[in-house]
Amino acid sequence: MTLEYFRDYCLAKPGVTEDTPFDKDALCFRVGNKIFSICSISEFQYINLKCDLERAVELREQFEGITPGYHMNKQQWNSVSTIGNVPDRLILELADHSYELIFGSLTKKLQAEIRP
């Protein structure tokens, strides 16, 4: 997985924007101004993604490359390795899952504006 591929994948989703609100290296992807993914620009070794509670625990048990979210709520966020010990297809699936969790937390009005 490369940063360029992941970035293009995220930005192709409806309503997604990107910014670096914390520092010049922490790239955030948002939907409805809420973050669903954070990764490092300079050292693209993991991605923080939101995950439902039960699935987060299951994934951590199954994959060495999935750990509690670094600098995030450890119950709701996972750090997902991009260095080859988590399949790329699963990384993209987890990015979709994170996006959908955040999208689902938006107001119905904002959801309708993003996906008419």
mmCIF file of N, CA and C in Angstrom:
data_model
loop_
_atom_site.group_PDB
_atom_site.id
_atom_site.type_symbol
_atom_site.label_atom_id
_atom_site.label_comp_id
_atom_site.label_asym_id
_atom_site.label_seq_id
_atom_site.Cartn_x
_atom_site.Cartn_y
_atom_site.Cartn_z
ATOM 1 N N MET A 1 0.857 -1.180 0.000
ATOM 2 C CA MET A 1 0.000 0.000 0.000
ATOM 3 C C MET A 1 0.894 1.231 0.000
ATOM 4 N N THR A 2 0.584 2.170 -0.851
ATOM 5 C CA THR A 2 1.331 3.422 -0.877
ATOM 6 C C THR A 2 0.428 4.558 -0.413
ATOM 7 N N LEU A 3 1.052 5.608 0.059
ATOM 8 C CA LEU A 3 0.290 6.786 0.478
ATOM 9 C C LEU A 3 -0.506 7.340 -0.695
ATOM 10 N N GLU A 4 0.086 7.391 -1.872
ATOM 11 C CA GLU A 4 -0.588 7.948 -3.043
ATOM 12 C C GLU A 4 -1.861 7.163 -3.364
ATOM 13 N N TYR A 5 -1.752 5.832 -3.337
ATOM 14 C CA TYR A 5 -2.912 4.995 -3.632
ATOM 15 C C TYR A 5 -3.996 5.197 -2.576
ATOM 16 N N PHE A 6 -3.591 5.167 -1.305
ATOM 17 C CA PHE A 6 -4.556 5.330 -0.216
ATOM 18 C C PHE A 6 -5.222 6.703 -0.286
ATOM 19 N N ARG A 7 -4.443 7.723 -0.549
ATOM 20 C CA ARG A 7 -4.985 9.086 -0.649
ATOM 21 C C ARG A 7 -6.015 9.176 -1.770
ATOM 22 N N ASP A 8 -5.680 8.672 -2.943
ATOM 23 C CA ASP A 8 -6.615 8.689 -4.070
ATOM 24 C C ASP A 8 -7.890 7.914 -3.744
ATOM 25 N N TYR A 9 -7.726 6.780 -3.062
ATOM 26 C CA TYR A 9 -8.872 5.946 -2.685
ATOM 27 C C TYR A 9 -9.821 6.726 -1.772
ATOM 28 N N CYS A 10 -9.260 7.369 -0.767
ATOM 29 C CA CYS A 10 -10.091 8.129 0.185
ATOM 30 C C CYS A 10 -10.748 9.330 -0.473
ATOM 31 N N LEU A 11 -9.991 10.064 -1.262
ATOM 32 C CA LEU A 11 -10.524 11.276 -1.880
ATOM 33 C C LEU A 11 -11.597 10.986 -2.928
ATOM 34 N N ALA A 12 -11.682 9.752 -3.395
ATOM 35 C CA ALA A 12 -12.711 9.380 -4.366
ATOM 36 C C ALA A 12 -14.074 9.175 -3.704
ATOM 37 N N LYS A 13 -14.111 9.103 -2.386
ATOM 38 C CA LYS A 13 -15.370 8.901 -1.664
ATOM 39 C C LYS A 13 -16.155 10.220 -1.605
ATOM 40 N N PRO A 14 -17.477 10.139 -1.626
ATOM 41 C CA PRO A 14 -18.290 11.356 -1.589
ATOM 42 C C PRO A 14 -18.026 12.202 -0.336
ATOM 43 N N GLY A 15 -17.814 13.499 -0.555
ATOM 44 C CA GLY A 15 -17.696 14.450 0.538
ATOM 45 C C GLY A 15 -16.383 14.445 1.293
ATOM 46 N N VAL A 16 -15.373 13.714 0.821
ATOM 47 C CA VAL A 16 -14.119 13.615 1.564
ATOM 48 C C VAL A 16 -13.210 14.807 1.268
ATOM 49 N N THR A 17 -12.631 15.335 2.343
ATOM 50 C CA THR A 17 -11.618 16.381 2.251
ATOM 51 C C THR A 17 -10.394 15.904 3.021
ATOM 52 N N GLU A 18 -9.279 16.583 2.803
ATOM 53 C CA GLU A 18 -8.049 16.258 3.517
ATOM 54 C C GLU A 18 -7.452 17.530 4.093
ATOM 55 N N ASP A 19 -6.739 17.384 5.209
ATOM 56 C CA ASP A 19 -6.029 18.507 5.794
ATOM 57 C C ASP A 19 -4.958 17.985 6.740
ATOM 58 N N THR A 20 -4.174 18.903 7.262
ATOM 59 C CA THR A 20 -3.119 18.573 8.228
ATOM 60 C C THR A 20 -3.287 19.492 9.439
ATOM 61 N N PRO A 21 -4.307 19.241 10.269
ATOM 62 C CA PRO A 21 -4.630 20.165 11.356
ATOM 63 C C PRO A 21 -3.684 20.099 12.559
ATOM 64 N N PHE A 22 -2.989 18.981 12.732
ATOM 65 C CA PHE A 22 -2.163 18.803 13.927
ATOM 66 C C PHE A 22 -0.721 19.241 13.699
ATOM 67 N N ASP A 23 -0.174 18.874 12.561
ATOM 68 C CA ASP A 23 1.169 19.284 12.147
ATOM 69 C C ASP A 23 1.283 19.001 10.650
ATOM 70 N N LYS A 24 2.410 19.316 10.062
ATOM 71 C CA LYS A 24 2.566 19.162 8.611
ATOM 72 C C LYS A 24 2.654 17.715 8.166
ATOM 73 N N ASP A 25 2.793 16.787 9.116
ATOM 74 C CA ASP A 25 2.980 15.381 8.770
ATOM 75 C C ASP A 25 1.737 14.519 8.950
ATOM 76 N N ALA A 26 0.813 14.918 9.798
ATOM 77 C CA ALA A 26 -0.371 14.100 10.086
ATOM 78 C C ALA A 26 -1.490 14.449 9.107
ATOM 79 N N LEU A 27 -1.658 13.590 8.105
ATOM 80 C CA LEU A 27 -2.666 13.800 7.076
ATOM 81 C C LEU A 27 -3.989 13.196 7.529
ATOM 82 N N CYS A 28 -5.023 14.029 7.568
ATOM 83 C CA CYS A 28 -6.349 13.599 7.999
ATOM 84 C C CYS A 28 -7.307 13.606 6.817
ATOM 85 N N PHE A 29 -8.129 12.568 6.763
ATOM 86 C CA PHE A 29 -9.212 12.512 5.793
ATOM 87 C C PHE A 29 -10.507 12.648 6.571
ATOM 88 N N ARG A 30 -11.399 13.504 6.062
ATOM 89 C CA ARG A 30 -12.646 13.815 6.764
ATOM 90 C C ARG A 30 -13.843 13.642 5.836
ATOM 91 N N VAL A 31 -14.969 13.345 6.459
ATOM 92 C CA VAL A 31 -16.252 13.438 5.783
ATOM 93 C C VAL A 31 -17.143 14.244 6.719
ATOM 94 N N GLY A 32 -17.805 15.258 6.179
ATOM 95 C CA GLY A 32 -18.639 16.126 7.009
ATOM 96 C C GLY A 32 -17.836 16.794 8.108
ATOM 97 N N ASN A 33 -16.590 17.094 7.842
ATOM 98 C CA ASN A 33 -15.663 17.745 8.774
ATOM 99 C C ASN A 33 -15.283 16.871 9.973
ATOM 100 N N LYS A 34 -15.583 15.562 9.909
ATOM 101 C CA LYS A 34 -15.184 14.632 10.972
ATOM 102 C C LYS A 34 -14.135 13.668 10.420
ATOM 103 N N ILE A 35 -13.092 13.449 11.189
ATOM 104 C CA ILE A 35 -11.976 12.605 10.758
ATOM 105 C C ILE A 35 -12.378 11.134 10.750
ATOM 106 N N PHE A 36 -12.045 10.449 9.627
ATOM 107 C CA PHE A 36 -12.223 8.996 9.589
ATOM 108 C C PHE A 36 -10.905 8.265 9.373
ATOM 109 N N SER A 37 -9.830 9.018 9.068
ATOM 110 C CA SER A 37 -8.528 8.388 8.862
ATOM 111 C C SER A 37 -7.411 9.399 9.096
ATOM 112 N N ILE A 38 -6.334 8.918 9.723
ATOM 113 C CA ILE A 38 -5.139 9.739 9.944
ATOM 114 C C ILE A 38 -3.924 8.882 9.615
ATOM 115 N N CYS A 39 -2.973 9.487 8.897
ATOM 116 C CA CYS A 39 -1.728 8.777 8.602
ATOM 117 C C CYS A 39 -0.581 9.785 8.503
ATOM 118 N N SER A 40 0.624 9.264 8.562
ATOM 119 C CA SER A 40 1.813 10.096 8.431
ATOM 120 C C SER A 40 2.158 10.258 6.956
ATOM 121 N N ILE A 41 2.505 11.465 6.578
ATOM 122 C CA ILE A 41 2.922 11.717 5.201
ATOM 123 C C ILE A 41 4.356 11.238 4.986
ATOM 124 N N SER A 42 5.229 11.497 5.941
ATOM 125 C CA SER A 42 6.651 11.175 5.770
ATOM 126 C C SER A 42 6.970 9.701 6.022
ATOM 127 N N GLU A 43 6.246 9.059 6.938
ATOM 128 C CA GLU A 43 6.492 7.657 7.270
ATOM 129 C C GLU A 43 5.169 6.905 7.221
ATOM 130 N N PHE A 44 4.752 6.555 6.031
ATOM 131 C CA PHE A 44 3.455 5.900 5.830
ATOM 132 C C PHE A 44 3.561 4.432 6.239
ATOM 133 N N GLN A 45 3.597 4.199 7.575
ATOM 134 C CA GLN A 45 3.743 2.841 8.094
ATOM 135 C C GLN A 45 2.464 2.306 8.709
ATOM 136 N N TYR A 46 1.558 3.170 9.069
ATOM 137 C CA TYR A 46 0.263 2.745 9.587
ATOM 138 C C TYR A 46 -0.767 3.838 9.337
ATOM 139 N N ILE A 47 -2.032 3.423 9.418
ATOM 140 C CA ILE A 47 -3.171 4.330 9.246
ATOM 141 C C ILE A 47 -4.079 4.143 10.454
ATOM 142 N N ASN A 48 -4.500 5.227 11.069
ATOM 143 C CA ASN A 48 -5.500 5.148 12.133
ATOM 144 C C ASN A 48 -6.878 5.186 11.492
ATOM 145 N N LEU A 49 -7.695 4.169 11.827
ATOM 146 C CA LEU A 49 -9.042 4.052 11.281
ATOM 147 C C LEU A 49 -10.025 3.727 12.398
ATOM 148 N N LYS A 50 -11.184 4.348 12.347
ATOM 149 C CA LYS A 50 -12.230 4.060 13.335
ATOM 150 C C LYS A 50 -12.822 2.684 13.031
ATOM 151 N N CYS A 51 -13.265 2.004 14.087
ATOM 152 C CA CYS A 51 -13.802 0.658 13.911
ATOM 153 C C CYS A 51 -14.828 0.393 15.007
ATOM 154 N N ASP A 52 -15.869 -0.410 14.686
ATOM 155 C CA ASP A 52 -16.819 -0.734 15.749
ATOM 156 C C ASP A 52 -16.112 -1.612 16.784
ATOM 157 N N LEU A 53 -16.602 -1.553 18.009
ATOM 158 C CA LEU A 53 -15.896 -2.116 19.157
ATOM 159 C C LEU A 53 -15.586 -3.603 19.029
ATOM 160 N N GLU A 54 -16.580 -4.419 18.690
ATOM 161 C CA GLU A 54 -16.348 -5.859 18.620
ATOM 162 C C GLU A 54 -15.371 -6.214 17.509
ATOM 163 N N ARG A 55 -15.548 -5.595 16.377
ATOM 164 C CA ARG A 55 -14.676 -5.900 15.241
ATOM 165 C C ARG A 55 -13.244 -5.452 15.516
ATOM 166 N N ALA A 56 -13.076 -4.338 16.205
ATOM 167 C CA ALA A 56 -11.733 -3.844 16.529
ATOM 168 C C ALA A 56 -10.954 -4.886 17.313
ATOM 169 N N VAL A 57 -11.600 -5.489 18.299
ATOM 170 C CA VAL A 57 -10.945 -6.505 19.123
ATOM 171 C C VAL A 57 -10.619 -7.742 18.286
ATOM 172 N N GLU A 58 -11.577 -8.189 17.484
ATOM 173 C CA GLU A 58 -11.354 -9.363 16.631
ATOM 174 C C GLU A 58 -10.176 -9.155 15.686
ATOM 175 N N LEU A 59 -10.108 -7.987 15.075
ATOM 176 C CA LEU A 59 -9.026 -7.705 14.135
ATOM 177 C C LEU A 59 -7.664 -7.707 14.830
ATOM 178 N N ARG A 60 -7.621 -7.146 16.027
ATOM 179 C CA ARG A 60 -6.362 -7.112 16.780
ATOM 180 C C ARG A 60 -5.896 -8.513 17.140
ATOM 181 N N GLU A 61 -6.846 -9.418 17.376
ATOM 182 C CA GLU A 61 -6.494 -10.805 17.692
ATOM 183 C C GLU A 61 -6.030 -11.562 16.453
ATOM 184 N N GLN A 62 -6.562 -11.214 15.299
ATOM 185 C CA GLN A 62 -6.255 -11.924 14.057
ATOM 186 C C GLN A 62 -4.979 -11.441 13.370
ATOM 187 N N PHE A 63 -4.683 -10.151 13.482
ATOM 188 C CA PHE A 63 -3.586 -9.570 12.719
ATOM 189 C C PHE A 63 -2.588 -8.861 13.622
ATOM 190 N N GLU A 64 -1.347 -9.270 13.525
ATOM 191 C CA GLU A 64 -0.274 -8.625 14.283
ATOM 192 C C GLU A 64 -0.146 -7.148 13.906
ATOM 193 N N GLY A 65 -0.488 -6.817 12.668
ATOM 194 C CA GLY A 65 -0.354 -5.451 12.173
ATOM 195 C C GLY A 65 -1.522 -4.535 12.500
ATOM 196 N N ILE A 66 -2.466 -5.001 13.322
ATOM 197 C CA ILE A 66 -3.583 -4.159 13.744
ATOM 198 C C ILE A 66 -3.538 -4.053 15.260
ATOM 199 N N THR A 67 -3.354 -2.832 15.740
ATOM 200 C CA THR A 67 -3.188 -2.570 17.162
ATOM 201 C C THR A 67 -4.116 -1.428 17.591
ATOM 202 N N PRO A 68 -4.306 -1.233 18.907
ATOM 203 C CA PRO A 68 -5.121 -0.095 19.357
ATOM 204 C C PRO A 68 -4.588 1.222 18.784
ATOM 205 N N GLY A 69 -5.479 2.113 18.415
ATOM 206 C CA GLY A 69 -5.125 3.359 17.740
ATOM 207 C C GLY A 69 -4.111 4.211 18.488
ATOM 208 N N TYR A 70 -3.017 4.504 17.812
ATOM 209 C CA TYR A 70 -1.952 5.345 18.362
ATOM 210 C C TYR A 70 -2.472 6.766 18.530
ATOM 211 N N HIS A 71 -2.385 7.322 19.749
ATOM 212 C CA HIS A 71 -2.864 8.668 20.092
ATOM 213 C C HIS A 71 -4.367 8.847 19.867
ATOM 214 N N MET A 72 -5.118 7.743 19.906
ATOM 215 C CA MET A 72 -6.561 7.807 19.664
ATOM 216 C C MET A 72 -7.276 7.039 20.777
ATOM 217 N N ASN A 73 -8.610 7.097 20.760
ATOM 218 C CA ASN A 73 -9.412 6.291 21.671
ATOM 219 C C ASN A 73 -9.138 4.826 21.332
ATOM 220 N N LYS A 74 -8.534 4.103 22.248
ATOM 221 C CA LYS A 74 -8.065 2.736 21.995
ATOM 222 C C LYS A 74 -9.199 1.749 21.745
ATOM 223 N N GLN A 75 -10.402 2.065 22.176
ATOM 224 C CA GLN A 75 -11.531 1.163 21.943
ATOM 225 C C GLN A 75 -12.120 1.344 20.551
ATOM 226 N N GLN A 76 -12.124 2.563 20.056
ATOM 227 C CA GLN A 76 -12.822 2.854 18.806
ATOM 228 C C GLN A 76 -11.913 3.026 17.598
ATOM 229 N N TRP A 77 -10.612 3.074 17.807
ATOM 230 C CA TRP A 77 -9.684 3.306 16.701
ATOM 231 C C TRP A 77 -8.601 2.231 16.683
ATOM 232 N N ASN A 78 -8.237 1.812 15.468
ATOM 233 C CA ASN A 78 -7.132 0.883 15.263
ATOM 234 C C ASN A 78 -6.040 1.561 14.467
ATOM 235 N N SER A 79 -4.797 1.194 14.755
ATOM 236 C CA SER A 79 -3.675 1.532 13.898
ATOM 237 C C SER A 79 -3.438 0.317 13.019
ATOM 238 N N VAL A 80 -3.508 0.515 11.708
ATOM 239 C CA VAL A 80 -3.421 -0.574 10.745
ATOM 240 C C VAL A 80 -2.122 -0.427 9.959
ATOM 241 N N SER A 81 -1.286 -1.438 10.026
ATOM 242 C CA SER A 81 0.019 -1.417 9.376
ATOM 243 C C SER A 81 -0.116 -1.397 7.858
ATOM 244 N N THR A 82 0.758 -0.648 7.214
ATOM 245 C CA THR A 82 0.786 -0.586 5.748
ATOM 246 C C THR A 82 2.060 -1.209 5.184
ATOM 247 N N ILE A 83 2.818 -1.891 6.027
ATOM 248 C CA ILE A 83 4.126 -2.396 5.592
ATOM 249 C C ILE A 83 4.093 -3.861 5.159
ATOM 250 N N GLY A 84 2.904 -4.410 4.910
ATOM 251 C CA GLY A 84 2.809 -5.739 4.342
ATOM 252 C C GLY A 84 2.238 -6.822 5.227
ATOM 253 N N ASN A 85 2.023 -6.573 6.512
ATOM 254 C CA ASN A 85 1.474 -7.632 7.356
ATOM 255 C C ASN A 85 -0.046 -7.554 7.522
ATOM 256 N N VAL A 86 -0.682 -6.627 6.819
ATOM 257 C CA VAL A 86 -2.142 -6.562 6.710
ATOM 258 C C VAL A 86 -2.431 -6.448 5.209
ATOM 259 N N PRO A 87 -3.270 -7.336 4.672
ATOM 260 C CA PRO A 87 -3.552 -7.285 3.223
ATOM 261 C C PRO A 87 -4.121 -5.933 2.792
ATOM 262 N N ASP A 88 -3.675 -5.454 1.639
ATOM 263 C CA ASP A 88 -4.158 -4.168 1.116
ATOM 264 C C ASP A 88 -5.678 -4.146 0.997
ATOM 265 N N ARG A 89 -6.247 -5.253 0.572
ATOM 266 C CA ARG A 89 -7.704 -5.322 0.406
ATOM 267 C C ARG A 89 -8.405 -5.083 1.744
ATOM 268 N N LEU A 90 -7.839 -5.633 2.831
ATOM 269 C CA LEU A 90 -8.420 -5.426 4.153
ATOM 270 C C LEU A 90 -8.244 -3.972 4.594
ATOM 271 N N ILE A 91 -7.107 -3.377 4.302
ATOM 272 C CA ILE A 91 -6.887 -1.968 4.648
ATOM 273 C C ILE A 91 -7.968 -1.101 4.003
ATOM 274 N N LEU A 92 -8.240 -1.336 2.731
ATOM 275 C CA LEU A 92 -9.259 -0.549 2.027
ATOM 276 C C LEU A 92 -10.654 -0.824 2.588
ATOM 277 N N GLU A 93 -10.919 -2.085 2.933
ATOM 278 C CA GLU A 93 -12.205 -2.431 3.549
ATOM 279 C C GLU A 93 -12.374 -1.711 4.884
ATOM 280 N N LEU A 94 -11.302 -1.645 5.667
ATOM 281 C CA LEU A 94 -11.368 -0.956 6.959
ATOM 282 C C LEU A 94 -11.490 0.554 6.781
ATOM 283 N N ALA A 95 -10.905 1.094 5.723
ATOM 284 C CA ALA A 95 -11.084 2.519 5.409
ATOM 285 C C ALA A 95 -12.547 2.792 5.056
ATOM 286 N N ASP A 96 -13.153 1.886 4.276
ATOM 287 C CA ASP A 96 -14.576 2.017 3.942
ATOM 288 C C ASP A 96 -15.429 1.965 5.206
ATOM 289 N N HIS A 97 -15.103 1.027 6.087
ATOM 290 C CA HIS A 97 -15.845 0.859 7.341
ATOM 291 C C HIS A 97 -15.744 2.127 8.201
ATOM 292 N N SER A 98 -14.547 2.679 8.310
ATOM 293 C CA SER A 98 -14.344 3.897 9.088
ATOM 294 C C SER A 98 -15.146 5.053 8.489
ATOM 295 N N TYR A 99 -15.073 5.199 7.169
ATOM 296 C CA TYR A 99 -15.833 6.240 6.477
ATOM 297 C C TYR A 99 -17.324 6.095 6.775
ATOM 298 N N GLU A 100 -17.847 4.868 6.675
ATOM 299 C CA GLU A 100 -19.280 4.640 6.892
ATOM 300 C C GLU A 100 -19.680 4.919 8.340
ATOM 301 N N LEU A 101 -18.820 4.562 9.296
ATOM 302 C CA LEU A 101 -19.124 4.875 10.699
ATOM 303 C C LEU A 101 -19.242 6.381 10.914
ATOM 304 N N ILE A 102 -18.306 7.131 10.367
ATOM 305 C CA ILE A 102 -18.336 8.586 10.526
ATOM 306 C C ILE A 102 -19.500 9.185 9.742
ATOM 307 N N PHE A 103 -19.698 8.726 8.503
ATOM 308 C CA PHE A 103 -20.814 9.221 7.698
ATOM 309 C C PHE A 103 -22.134 8.992 8.438
ATOM 310 N N GLY A 104 -22.290 7.826 9.054
ATOM 311 C CA GLY A 104 -23.511 7.495 9.783
ATOM 312 C C GLY A 104 -23.735 8.350 11.015
ATOM 313 N N SER A 105 -22.671 8.975 11.519
ATOM 314 C CA SER A 105 -22.804 9.829 12.700
ATOM 315 C C SER A 105 -23.181 11.269 12.337
ATOM 316 N N LEU A 106 -23.190 11.581 11.058
ATOM 317 C CA LEU A 106 -23.535 12.934 10.610
ATOM 318 C C LEU A 106 -25.050 13.136 10.653
ATOM 319 N N THR A 107 -25.459 14.378 10.680
ATOM 320 C CA THR A 107 -26.898 14.662 10.651
ATOM 321 C C THR A 107 -27.485 14.185 9.325
ATOM 322 N N LYS A 108 -28.754 13.867 9.330
ATOM 323 C CA LYS A 108 -29.436 13.409 8.104
ATOM 324 C C LYS A 108 -29.336 14.469 7.016
ATOM 325 N N LYS A 109 -29.414 15.733 7.415
ATOM 326 C CA LYS A 109 -29.326 16.831 6.460
ATOM 327 C C LYS A 109 -27.950 16.836 5.773
ATOM 328 N N LEU A 110 -26.895 16.708 6.570
ATOM 329 C CA LEU A 110 -25.547 16.697 6.010
ATOM 330 C C LEU A 110 -25.311 15.456 5.160
ATOM 331 N N GLN A 111 -25.835 14.316 5.597
ATOM 332 C CA GLN A 111 -25.724 13.098 4.789
ATOM 333 C C GLN A 111 -26.357 13.298 3.411
ATOM 334 N N ALA A 112 -27.535 13.934 3.396
ATOM 335 C CA ALA A 112 -28.240 14.175 2.131
ATOM 336 C C ALA A 112 -27.486 15.155 1.229
ATOM 337 N N GLU A 113 -26.766 16.086 1.836
ATOM 338 C CA GLU A 113 -25.961 17.023 1.044
ATOM 339 C C GLU A 113 -24.764 16.314 0.419
ATOM 340 N N ILE A 114 -24.185 15.361 1.151
ATOM 341 C CA ILE A 114 -23.010 14.645 0.658
ATOM 342 C C ILE A 114 -23.396 13.594 -0.375
ATOM 343 N N ARG A 115 -24.464 12.863 -0.083
ATOM 344 C CA ARG A 115 -24.969 11.831 -0.998
ATOM 345 C C ARG A 115 -26.419 12.136 -1.319
ATOM 346 N N PRO A 116 -26.651 13.003 -2.308
ATOM 347 C CA PRO A 116 -28.031 13.421 -2.647
ATOM 348 C C PRO A 116 -28.901 12.258 -3.131
#
